[in-house]
XYZ file of C-alpha atoms in Angstrom:
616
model
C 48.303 -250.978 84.562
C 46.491 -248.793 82.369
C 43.528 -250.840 80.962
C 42.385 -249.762 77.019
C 38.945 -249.568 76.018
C 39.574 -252.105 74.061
C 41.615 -251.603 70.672
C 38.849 -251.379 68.197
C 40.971 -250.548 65.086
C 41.478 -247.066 63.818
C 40.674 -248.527 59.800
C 42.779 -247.301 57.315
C 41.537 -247.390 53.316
C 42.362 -244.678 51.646
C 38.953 -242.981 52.667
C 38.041 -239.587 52.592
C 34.107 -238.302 52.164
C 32.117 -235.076 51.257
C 29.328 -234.080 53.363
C 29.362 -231.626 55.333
C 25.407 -231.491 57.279
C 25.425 -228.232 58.601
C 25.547 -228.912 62.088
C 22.671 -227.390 63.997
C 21.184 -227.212 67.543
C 17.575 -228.836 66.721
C 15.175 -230.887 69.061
C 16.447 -234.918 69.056
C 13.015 -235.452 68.902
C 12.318 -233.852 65.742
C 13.979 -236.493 63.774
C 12.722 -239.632 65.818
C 9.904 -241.471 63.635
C 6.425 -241.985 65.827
C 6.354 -244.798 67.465
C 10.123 -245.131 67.734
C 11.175 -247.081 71.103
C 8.003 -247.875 71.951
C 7.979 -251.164 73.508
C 6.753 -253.945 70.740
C 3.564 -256.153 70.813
C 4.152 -259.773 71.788
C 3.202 -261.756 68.273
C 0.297 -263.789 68.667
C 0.252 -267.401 68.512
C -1.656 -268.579 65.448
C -4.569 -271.150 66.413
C -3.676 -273.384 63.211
C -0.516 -273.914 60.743
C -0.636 -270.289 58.310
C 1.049 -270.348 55.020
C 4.147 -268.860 54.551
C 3.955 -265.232 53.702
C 4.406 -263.782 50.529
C 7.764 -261.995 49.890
C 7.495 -258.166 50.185
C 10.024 -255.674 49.232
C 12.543 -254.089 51.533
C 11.394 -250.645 51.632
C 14.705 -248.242 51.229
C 15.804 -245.540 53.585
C 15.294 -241.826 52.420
C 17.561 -241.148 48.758
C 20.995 -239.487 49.384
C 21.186 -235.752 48.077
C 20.433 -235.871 44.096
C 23.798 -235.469 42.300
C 27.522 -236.189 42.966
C 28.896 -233.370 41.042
C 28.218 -229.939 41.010
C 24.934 -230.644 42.339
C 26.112 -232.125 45.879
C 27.709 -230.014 48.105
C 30.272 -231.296 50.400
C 27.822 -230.582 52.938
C 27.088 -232.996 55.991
C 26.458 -234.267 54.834
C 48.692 -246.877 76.330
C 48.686 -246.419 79.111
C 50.783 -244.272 81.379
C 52.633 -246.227 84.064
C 50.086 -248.340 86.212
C 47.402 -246.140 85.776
C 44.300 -245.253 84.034
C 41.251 -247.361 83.776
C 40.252 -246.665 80.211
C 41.971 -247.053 77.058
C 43.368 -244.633 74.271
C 40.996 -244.271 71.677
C 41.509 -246.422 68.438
C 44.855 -247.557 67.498
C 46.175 -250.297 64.479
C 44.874 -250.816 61.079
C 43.311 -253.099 59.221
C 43.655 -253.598 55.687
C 40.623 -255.473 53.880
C 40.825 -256.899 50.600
C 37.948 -256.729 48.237
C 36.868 -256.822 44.851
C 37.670 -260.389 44.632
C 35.346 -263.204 43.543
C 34.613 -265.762 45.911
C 33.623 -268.811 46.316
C 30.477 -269.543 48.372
C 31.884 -270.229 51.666
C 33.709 -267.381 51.466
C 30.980 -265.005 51.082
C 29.630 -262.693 53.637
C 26.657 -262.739 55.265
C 24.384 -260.148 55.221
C 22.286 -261.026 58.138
C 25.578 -260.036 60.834
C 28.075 -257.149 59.383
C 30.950 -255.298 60.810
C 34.574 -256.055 61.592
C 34.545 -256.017 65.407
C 33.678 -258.710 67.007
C 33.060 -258.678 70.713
C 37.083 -259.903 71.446
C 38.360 -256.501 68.973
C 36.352 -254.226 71.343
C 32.471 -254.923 69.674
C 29.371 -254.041 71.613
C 27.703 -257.193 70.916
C 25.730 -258.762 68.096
C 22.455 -257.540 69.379
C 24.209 -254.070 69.589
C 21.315 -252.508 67.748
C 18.714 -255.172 68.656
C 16.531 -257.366 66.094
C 13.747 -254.677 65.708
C 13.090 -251.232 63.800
C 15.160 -251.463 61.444
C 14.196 -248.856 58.582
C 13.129 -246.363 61.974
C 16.876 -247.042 62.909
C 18.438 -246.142 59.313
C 16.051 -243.070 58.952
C 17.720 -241.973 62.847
C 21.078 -242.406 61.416
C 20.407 -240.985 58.177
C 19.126 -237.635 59.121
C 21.481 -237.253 62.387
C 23.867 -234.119 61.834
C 27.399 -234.989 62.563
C 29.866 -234.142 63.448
C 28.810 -233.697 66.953
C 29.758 -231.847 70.217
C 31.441 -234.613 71.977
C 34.828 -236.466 71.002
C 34.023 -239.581 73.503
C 30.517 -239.646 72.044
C 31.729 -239.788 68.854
C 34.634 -242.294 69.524
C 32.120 -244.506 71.211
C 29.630 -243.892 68.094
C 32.329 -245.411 65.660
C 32.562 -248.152 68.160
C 28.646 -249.304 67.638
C 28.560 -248.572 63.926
C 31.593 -251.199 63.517
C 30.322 -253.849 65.675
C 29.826 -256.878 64.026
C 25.975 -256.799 64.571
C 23.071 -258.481 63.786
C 20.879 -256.527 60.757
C 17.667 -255.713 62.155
C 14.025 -256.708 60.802
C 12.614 -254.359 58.314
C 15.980 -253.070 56.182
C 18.073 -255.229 53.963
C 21.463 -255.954 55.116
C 23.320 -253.889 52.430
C 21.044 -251.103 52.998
C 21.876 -251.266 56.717
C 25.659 -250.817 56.212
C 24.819 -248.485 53.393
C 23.577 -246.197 56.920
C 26.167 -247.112 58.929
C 28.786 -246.022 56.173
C 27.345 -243.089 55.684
C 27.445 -241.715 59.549
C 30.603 -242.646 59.452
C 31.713 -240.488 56.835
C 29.182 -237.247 58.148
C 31.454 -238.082 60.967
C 34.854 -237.835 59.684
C 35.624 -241.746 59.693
C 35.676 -242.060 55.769
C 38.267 -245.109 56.066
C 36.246 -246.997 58.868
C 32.959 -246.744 56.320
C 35.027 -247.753 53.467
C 36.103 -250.512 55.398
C 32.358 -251.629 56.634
C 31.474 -251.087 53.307
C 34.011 -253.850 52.277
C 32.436 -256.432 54.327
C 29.237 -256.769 51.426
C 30.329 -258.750 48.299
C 30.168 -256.266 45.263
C 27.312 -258.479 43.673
C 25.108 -257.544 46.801
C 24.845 -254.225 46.582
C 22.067 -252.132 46.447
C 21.296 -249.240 44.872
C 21.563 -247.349 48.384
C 25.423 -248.847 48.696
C 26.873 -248.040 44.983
C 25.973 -244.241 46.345
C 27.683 -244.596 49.526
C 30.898 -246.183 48.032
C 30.910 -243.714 45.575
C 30.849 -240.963 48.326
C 33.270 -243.274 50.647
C 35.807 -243.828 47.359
C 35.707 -239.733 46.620
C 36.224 -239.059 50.610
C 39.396 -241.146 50.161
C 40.891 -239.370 47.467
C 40.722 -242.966 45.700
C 39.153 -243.068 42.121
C 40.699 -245.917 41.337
C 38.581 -248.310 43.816
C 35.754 -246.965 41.834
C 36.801 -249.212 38.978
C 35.820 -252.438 40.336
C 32.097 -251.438 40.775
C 31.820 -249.819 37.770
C 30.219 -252.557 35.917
C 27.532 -253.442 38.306
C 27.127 -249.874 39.384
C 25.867 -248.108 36.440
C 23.155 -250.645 35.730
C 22.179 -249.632 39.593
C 22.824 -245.735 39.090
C 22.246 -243.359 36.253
C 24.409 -240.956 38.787
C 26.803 -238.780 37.023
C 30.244 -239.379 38.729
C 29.372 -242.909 37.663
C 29.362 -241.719 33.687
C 32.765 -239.830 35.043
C 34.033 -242.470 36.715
C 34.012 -244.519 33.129
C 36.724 -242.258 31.227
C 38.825 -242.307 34.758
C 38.985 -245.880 34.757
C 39.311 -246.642 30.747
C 42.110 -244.152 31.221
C 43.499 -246.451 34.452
C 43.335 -249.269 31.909
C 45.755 -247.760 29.338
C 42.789 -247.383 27.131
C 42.975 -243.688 26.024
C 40.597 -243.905 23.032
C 37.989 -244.287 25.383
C 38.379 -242.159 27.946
C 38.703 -239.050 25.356
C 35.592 -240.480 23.964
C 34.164 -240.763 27.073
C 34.742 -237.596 28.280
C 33.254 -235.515 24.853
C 30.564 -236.866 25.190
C 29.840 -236.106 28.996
C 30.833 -232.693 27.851
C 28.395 -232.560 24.855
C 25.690 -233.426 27.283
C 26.295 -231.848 29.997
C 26.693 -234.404 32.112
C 29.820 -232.345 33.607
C 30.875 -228.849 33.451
C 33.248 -226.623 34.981
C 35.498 -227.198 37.603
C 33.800 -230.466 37.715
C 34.588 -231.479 34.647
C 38.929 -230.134 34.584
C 38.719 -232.416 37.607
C 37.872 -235.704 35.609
C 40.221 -234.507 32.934
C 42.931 -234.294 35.188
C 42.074 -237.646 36.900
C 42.266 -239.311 33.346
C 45.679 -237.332 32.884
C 46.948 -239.377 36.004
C 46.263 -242.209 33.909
C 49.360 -244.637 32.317
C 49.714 -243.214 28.320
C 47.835 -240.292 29.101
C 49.113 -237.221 27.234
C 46.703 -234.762 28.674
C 48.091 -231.991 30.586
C 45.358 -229.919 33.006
C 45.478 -226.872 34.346
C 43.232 -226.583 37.445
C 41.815 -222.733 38.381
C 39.409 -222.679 40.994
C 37.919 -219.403 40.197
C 34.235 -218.764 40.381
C 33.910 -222.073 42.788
C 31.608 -221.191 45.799
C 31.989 -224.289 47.647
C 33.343 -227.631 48.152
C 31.906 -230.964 46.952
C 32.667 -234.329 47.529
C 33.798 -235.110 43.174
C 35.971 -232.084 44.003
C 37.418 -232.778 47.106
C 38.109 -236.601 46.022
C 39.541 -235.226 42.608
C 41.677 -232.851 43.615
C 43.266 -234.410 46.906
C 43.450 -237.498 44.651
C 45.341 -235.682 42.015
C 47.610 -233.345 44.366
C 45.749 -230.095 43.150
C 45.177 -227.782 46.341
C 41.901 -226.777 47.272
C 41.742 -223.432 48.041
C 41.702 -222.351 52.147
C 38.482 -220.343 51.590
C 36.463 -223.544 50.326
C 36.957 -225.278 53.747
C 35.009 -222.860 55.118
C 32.161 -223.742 52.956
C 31.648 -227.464 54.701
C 32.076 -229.212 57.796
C 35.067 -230.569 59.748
C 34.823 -233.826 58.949
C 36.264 -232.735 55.533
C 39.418 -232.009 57.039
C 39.461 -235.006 58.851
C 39.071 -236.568 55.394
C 42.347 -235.076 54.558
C 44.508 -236.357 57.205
C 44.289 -239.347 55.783
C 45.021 -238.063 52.203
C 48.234 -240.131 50.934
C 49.140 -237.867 47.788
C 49.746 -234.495 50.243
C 52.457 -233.481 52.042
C 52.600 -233.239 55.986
C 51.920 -229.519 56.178
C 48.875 -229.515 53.449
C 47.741 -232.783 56.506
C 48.180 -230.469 59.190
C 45.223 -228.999 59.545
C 43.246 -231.962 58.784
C 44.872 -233.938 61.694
C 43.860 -231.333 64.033
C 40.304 -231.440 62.923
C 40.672 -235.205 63.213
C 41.938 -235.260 66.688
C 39.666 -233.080 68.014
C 36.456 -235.019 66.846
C 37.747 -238.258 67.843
C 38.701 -239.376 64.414
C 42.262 -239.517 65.639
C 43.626 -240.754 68.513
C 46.403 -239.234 70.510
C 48.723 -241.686 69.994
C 47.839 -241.565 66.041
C 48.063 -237.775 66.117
C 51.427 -237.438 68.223
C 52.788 -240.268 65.354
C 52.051 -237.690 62.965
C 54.080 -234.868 64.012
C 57.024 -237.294 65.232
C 56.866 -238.020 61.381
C 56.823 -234.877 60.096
C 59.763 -233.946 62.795
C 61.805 -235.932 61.075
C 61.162 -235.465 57.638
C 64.850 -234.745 55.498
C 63.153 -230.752 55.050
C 61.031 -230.655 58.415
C 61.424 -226.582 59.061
C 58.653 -224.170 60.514
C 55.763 -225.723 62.378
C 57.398 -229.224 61.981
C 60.460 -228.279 63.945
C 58.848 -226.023 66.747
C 55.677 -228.541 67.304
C 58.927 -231.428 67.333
C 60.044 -229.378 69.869
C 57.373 -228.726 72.021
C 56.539 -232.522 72.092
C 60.069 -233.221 72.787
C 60.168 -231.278 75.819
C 56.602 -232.083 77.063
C 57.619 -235.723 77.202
C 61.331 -235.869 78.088
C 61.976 -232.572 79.593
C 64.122 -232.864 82.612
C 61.747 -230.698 85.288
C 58.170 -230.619 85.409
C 57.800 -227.285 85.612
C 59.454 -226.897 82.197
C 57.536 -230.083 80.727
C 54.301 -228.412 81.695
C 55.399 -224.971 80.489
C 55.753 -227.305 76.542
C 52.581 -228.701 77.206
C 50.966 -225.414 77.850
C 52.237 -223.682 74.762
C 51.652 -226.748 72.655
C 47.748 -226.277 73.745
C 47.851 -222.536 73.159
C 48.973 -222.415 69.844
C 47.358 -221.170 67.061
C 44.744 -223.767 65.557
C 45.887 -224.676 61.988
C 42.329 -225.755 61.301
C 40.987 -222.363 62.585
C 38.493 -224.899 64.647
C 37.283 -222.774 67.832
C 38.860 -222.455 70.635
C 37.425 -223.527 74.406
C 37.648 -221.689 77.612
C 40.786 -219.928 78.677
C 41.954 -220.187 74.481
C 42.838 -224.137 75.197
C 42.828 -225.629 71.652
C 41.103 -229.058 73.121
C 42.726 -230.881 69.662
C 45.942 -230.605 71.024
C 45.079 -232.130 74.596
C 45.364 -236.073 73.657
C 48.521 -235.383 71.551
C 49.665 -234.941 75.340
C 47.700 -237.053 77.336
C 50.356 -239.349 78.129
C 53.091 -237.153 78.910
C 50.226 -235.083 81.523
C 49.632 -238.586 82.814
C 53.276 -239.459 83.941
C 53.870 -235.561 85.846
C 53.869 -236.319 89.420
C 50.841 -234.179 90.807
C 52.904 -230.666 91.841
C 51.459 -226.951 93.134
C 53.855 -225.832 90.586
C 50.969 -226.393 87.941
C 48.871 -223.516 89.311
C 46.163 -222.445 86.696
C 47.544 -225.329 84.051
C 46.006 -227.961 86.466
C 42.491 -228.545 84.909
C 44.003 -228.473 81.407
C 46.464 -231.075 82.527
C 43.626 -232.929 84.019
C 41.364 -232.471 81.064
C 44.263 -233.508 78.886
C 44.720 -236.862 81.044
C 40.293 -237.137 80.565
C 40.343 -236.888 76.637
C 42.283 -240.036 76.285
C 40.916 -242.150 79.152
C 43.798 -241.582 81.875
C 41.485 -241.549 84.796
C 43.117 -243.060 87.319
C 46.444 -240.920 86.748
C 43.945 -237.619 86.699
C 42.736 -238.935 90.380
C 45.934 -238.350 92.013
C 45.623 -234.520 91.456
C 42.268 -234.474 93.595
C 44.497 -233.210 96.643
C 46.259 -230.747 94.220
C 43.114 -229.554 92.810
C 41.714 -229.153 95.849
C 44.721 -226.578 96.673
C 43.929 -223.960 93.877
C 41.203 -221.311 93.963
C 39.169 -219.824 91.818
C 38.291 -221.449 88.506
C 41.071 -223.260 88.328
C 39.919 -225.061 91.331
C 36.006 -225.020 90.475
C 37.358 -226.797 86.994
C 39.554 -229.031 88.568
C 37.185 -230.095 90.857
C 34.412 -230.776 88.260
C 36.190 -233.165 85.886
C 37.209 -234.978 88.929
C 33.981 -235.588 90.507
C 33.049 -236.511 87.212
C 35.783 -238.625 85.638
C 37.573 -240.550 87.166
C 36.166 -243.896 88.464
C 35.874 -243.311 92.222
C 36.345 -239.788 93.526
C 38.618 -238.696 95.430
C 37.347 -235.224 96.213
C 34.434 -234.115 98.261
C 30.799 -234.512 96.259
C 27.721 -233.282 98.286
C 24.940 -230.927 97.880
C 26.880 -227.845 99.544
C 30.071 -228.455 97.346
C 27.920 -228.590 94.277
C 26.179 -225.248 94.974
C 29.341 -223.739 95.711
C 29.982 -224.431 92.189
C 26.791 -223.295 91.245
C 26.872 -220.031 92.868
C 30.374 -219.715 91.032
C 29.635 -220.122 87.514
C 29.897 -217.459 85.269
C 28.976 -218.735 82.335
C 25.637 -217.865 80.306
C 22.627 -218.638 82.175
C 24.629 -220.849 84.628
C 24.904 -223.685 81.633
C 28.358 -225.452 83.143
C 26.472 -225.771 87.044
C 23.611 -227.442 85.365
C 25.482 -229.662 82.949
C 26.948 -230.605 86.282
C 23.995 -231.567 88.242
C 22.778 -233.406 85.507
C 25.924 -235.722 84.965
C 26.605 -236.221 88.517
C 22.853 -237.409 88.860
C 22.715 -239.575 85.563
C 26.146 -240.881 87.104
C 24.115 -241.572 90.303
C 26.895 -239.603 92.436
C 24.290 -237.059 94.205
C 23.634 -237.865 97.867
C 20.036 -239.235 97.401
C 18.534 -236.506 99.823
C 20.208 -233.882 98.187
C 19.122 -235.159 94.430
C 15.357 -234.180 94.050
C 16.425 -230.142 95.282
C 19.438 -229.975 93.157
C 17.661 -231.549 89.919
C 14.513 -229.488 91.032
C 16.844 -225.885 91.520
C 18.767 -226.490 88.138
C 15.509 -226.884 86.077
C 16.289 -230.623 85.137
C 13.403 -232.976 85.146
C 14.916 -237.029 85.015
C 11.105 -238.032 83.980
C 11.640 -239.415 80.200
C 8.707 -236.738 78.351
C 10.057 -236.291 74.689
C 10.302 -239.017 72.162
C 14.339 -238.767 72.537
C 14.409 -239.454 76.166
C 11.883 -242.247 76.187
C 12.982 -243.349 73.097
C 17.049 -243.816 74.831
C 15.973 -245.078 78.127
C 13.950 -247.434 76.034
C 17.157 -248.733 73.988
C 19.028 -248.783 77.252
C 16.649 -250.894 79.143
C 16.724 -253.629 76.400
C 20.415 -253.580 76.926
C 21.050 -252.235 73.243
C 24.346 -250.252 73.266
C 24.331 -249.577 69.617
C 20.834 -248.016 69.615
C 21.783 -246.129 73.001
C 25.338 -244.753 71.286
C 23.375 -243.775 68.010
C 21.120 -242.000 70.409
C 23.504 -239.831 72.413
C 24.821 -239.108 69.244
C 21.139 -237.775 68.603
C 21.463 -236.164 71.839
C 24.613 -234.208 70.442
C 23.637 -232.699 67.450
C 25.776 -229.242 67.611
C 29.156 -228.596 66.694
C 28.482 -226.303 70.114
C 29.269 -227.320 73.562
C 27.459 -224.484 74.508
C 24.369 -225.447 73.010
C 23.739 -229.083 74.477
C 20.792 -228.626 76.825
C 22.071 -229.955 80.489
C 18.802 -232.650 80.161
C 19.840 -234.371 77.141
C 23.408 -234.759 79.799
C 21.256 -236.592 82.135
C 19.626 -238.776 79.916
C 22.776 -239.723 77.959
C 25.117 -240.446 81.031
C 22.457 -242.542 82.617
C 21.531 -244.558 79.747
C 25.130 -245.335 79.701
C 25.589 -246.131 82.781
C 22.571 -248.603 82.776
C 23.943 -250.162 79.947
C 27.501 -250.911 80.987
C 29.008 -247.792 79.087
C 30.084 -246.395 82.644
C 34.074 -245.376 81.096
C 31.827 -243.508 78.602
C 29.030 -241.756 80.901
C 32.300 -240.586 82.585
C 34.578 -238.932 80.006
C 31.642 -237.461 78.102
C 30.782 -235.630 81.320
C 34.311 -234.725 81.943
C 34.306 -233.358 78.297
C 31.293 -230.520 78.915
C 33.597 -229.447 82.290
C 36.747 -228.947 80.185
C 34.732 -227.869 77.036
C 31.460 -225.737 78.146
C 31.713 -222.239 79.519
């Protein structure tokens, strides 16, 4: 039977964020404090009884980017039949209550936070160990997401969610204030929301009111800011806090005050623009509320997260040309959107799907809802189709011919496309039905997309039976097909040895022979190189497995201790590029084999699958 990585739920809030970090190729290193990894002293034992220390502050992680208006850019900021030895991503929701008072057994601790627990697919309470902590926040803090790998980034969610101890050195709202906001440079705006949920309101820090501000805006929800208004703006003298005021007098019934409100932000300045008509028209969604707005989007250079929030919350449509101006992870922010239709989500759940946000299965629900929508027409019906006949068609031939032009289509989030024009977003949307086609020469060049396909949502086991199939083709359909499988699936069924490997080598034609070395160096981290043949291959591909830079030390380090948190944050690290392309093969080696020492095998194995379907 198909075994799941573990159903770590897929969060829902109503979250949505704006960052968009520009994501660029930059040295891991650069970003690592000194010092970071590096193994700590043993604490000496004092001679005598010493008095208890005096209390010292919790020193804070760097401030956010000044301003939440126009100031802050939007900027980043199942199984098929019997087989398959991973799971599907994330799927189920949980729905967390808060705002409530409670009474002090019911309160949450700050000194373990997160909502998966070890039995809901955690990584352990010492996920992120008991050290470092402020060196840890800074990491997460200044890592640029989204990044190049969808299994990297599923497994990232993973750690960031575990129920883990807070390490020494941070305070424990500060510490999810970090997590949260990964999560939303990321794309997962309801998973931070929903960490975020875990700290009672009157524990948050300054650090946290900004994140849930950002978290509430990503989710198109500007109502939750309501209950932390009171507490928040004697925290934050932020703007869309003074905003937020009029929205949620207005909320209240009480339009007196929200017109007030709102004069005088305009009198000041506190608002302007577009930035302002957006507040107005929140307060016109209020109950009472006479005020009619009229939205024009003129003279607006970019996207923000008060204007994405404000707008998706309000149903006013951001125009195409301001996506362009931030990251993906926006549009994974508006898949989840509630107030727009199924075609104004489309592109969003693309985006989502490809960075891991979405899973297949929560992708492929998607469309099968929008199928069947009452005025489904267009891209509804022929996507229905396609899907239709990819899992029920009658012949395989004419199942794979569905799945082939479901992966060719055009990309509705005009994300980029991989080798041979495969949109990898749509490959989990038909994982499953890839899984259950009985392994046929009829495939012909569709065979490592089919097998890729199987890879992005954990079907190894089913993608091993095409090793004899693969092993049929030539050219590089073959050389593909051969790569995720040596890589992938759990124990290979085709040939791996140093003469196979330089065949592949010698028949790469991509730049500078990138895909051959991303090879060597996840078959080696995976430990599948004939030991005689490793030291040459390594040696001939320019890879050296001795830990130099601060980022390699710094990840062996993490996985040594056994800390899967700190080694997942660390790939991550390892990823920075929205750029296959760009991932140097050593920072391959390093990842996969600090995953593999730290139990993370499944996920050493699909990430290296991912640069053979996804590099070149």
């Amino acid at each position: 039977m198909a075994v799941r990585l573990k159903r770590w739920h897929a969060l829902i809030g109503a979250g949505a964020v704006a960052l968009a970090i520009p994501v660029l190729a930059q040295a891991p290193e650069s970003i690592l404090p000194e010092g970071f990894g590096a193994p700590q002293p043993a604490p000496r034992q004092p001679t005598q009884p010493q008095p208890a220390p005096t209390p010292t502050p919790t020193p804070t992680p760097p401030p956010l980017p000044s301003g939440s208006l126009s100031d802050q850019a939007a900027e980043t900021v199942p199984g098929a039949p019997g087989e398959g030895s991973l799971l599907n991503e994330a799927e189920g929701e949980t729905i967390v209550e808060g705002g409530v008072d409670l009474p002090p057994a019911a309160r949450h601790s700050l000194d373990r936070i997160g909502p998966l627990t070890p039995d809901l697919g955690g990584l352990g309470s010492n996920a992120f160990g008991h050290a470092e902590g402020l060196d840890k926040a800074r990491i997460m803090a200044a890592t640029r997401a989204p990044i190049a790998s969808r299994w990297a980034s599923i497994l990232l969610r993973r750690a960031l969610l575990t129920q883990s101890d807070t390490p020494a050195g941070i305070a424990g709202a500060d510490w999810v204030a970090e997590r949260s906001w990964l999560l939303l440079r990321m794309g997962e705006a309801d998973n931070a929301r929903l960490l975020i949920q875990g700290v009672d309101n009157d524990r948050y820090t300054r650090r946290l009111y900004a994140i849930a501000m950002q978290s509430l805006l990503a989710s198109a929800d500007p109502a939750g800011m309501c209950p932390l208004l009171p507490r928040a703006r004697d925290f934050s003298s932020e703007p869309s806090w003074f905003m937020a005021q009029a929205i949620c007098a207005s909320f209240s019934a009480d339009q007196n005050s929200a017109t007030a409100i709102l004069n005088q932000a305009e009198r000041r300045g506190i608002a302007r623009g577009i930035d302002y008509r957006l507040a107005e028209k929140a307060v016109g969604a209020g109950p009472s509320s006479r005020r009619a707005v009229k939205i024009e989007w003129a003279g607006v250079d970019r996207l923000t997260t008060w204007r994405f929030g404000l707008a998706t919350a309000t149903n006013v449509a951001i125009p195409e040309e301001l996506y362009a101006t931030v990251g993906q992870q926006v549009r994974a922010w508006q898949a989840r959107a509630p107030m727009l239709s199924s075609l104004q989500r489309l592109p969003g759940t693309v985006a989502a799907t490809r960075l891991g946000v979405f899973s297949g299965t929560a992708a492929r629900g998607f469309y099968d809802s929008w199928n069947s929508e009452p005025d489904a027409e267009g891209p509804a019906q022929d996507i229905g189709d396609l899907l239709r006949t990819a899992y029920a068609g009658e012949a395989s031939e004419e199942r794979i011919k569905a799945m082939h032009d479901f992966w060719s289509r055009d990309r509705a989030d005009k994300g980029p496309a991989g080798p041979g024009g495969v949109d990898y977003a749509a490959l989990p949307v038909i994982a499953r039905a890839a899984a259950t086609v009985k392994p046929e020469a009829i495939a012909g060049e569709d065979t490592p997309w089919l097998i890729a396909a199987m890879l992005s949502s954990g079907y190894d086991r089913n993608a091993a039976r095409w090793s004899e199939i693969a092993e049929g083709l030539s050219g590089n359909a073959r050389q593909r097909s051969w790569a995720m499988l040596a890589t992938g699936t759990p124990q290979p069924r085709v040939p791996i040895g140093a003469s196979r490997i330089r065949d592949f080598i010698g028949a790469d034609e991509s730049k500078d022979g990138r895909v051959g070395h991303y090879l060597v160096a996840t078959l080696a981290g995976l430990d599948r190189i004939p030991a005689a043949d490793l030291e040459g291959l390594l040696r001939d591909t320019g890879i050296d497995p001795s830990p130099r830079g601060k980022w390699a030390r710094a990840i062996m380090a993490a996985a040594s201790r056994g800390e899967k948190g700190t080694v997942a944050l660390l790939v991550a690290v390892g990823l920075q590029t929205s750029d296959w392309n760009a991932v140097p093969a050593r920072h391959l080696y390093f990842i996969t084999a600090a995953l593999k020492q730290v139990g993370l095998d499944p996920y050493a194995r699909m990430i290296a699958a991912e640069a053979m379907a996804r590099a070149g």
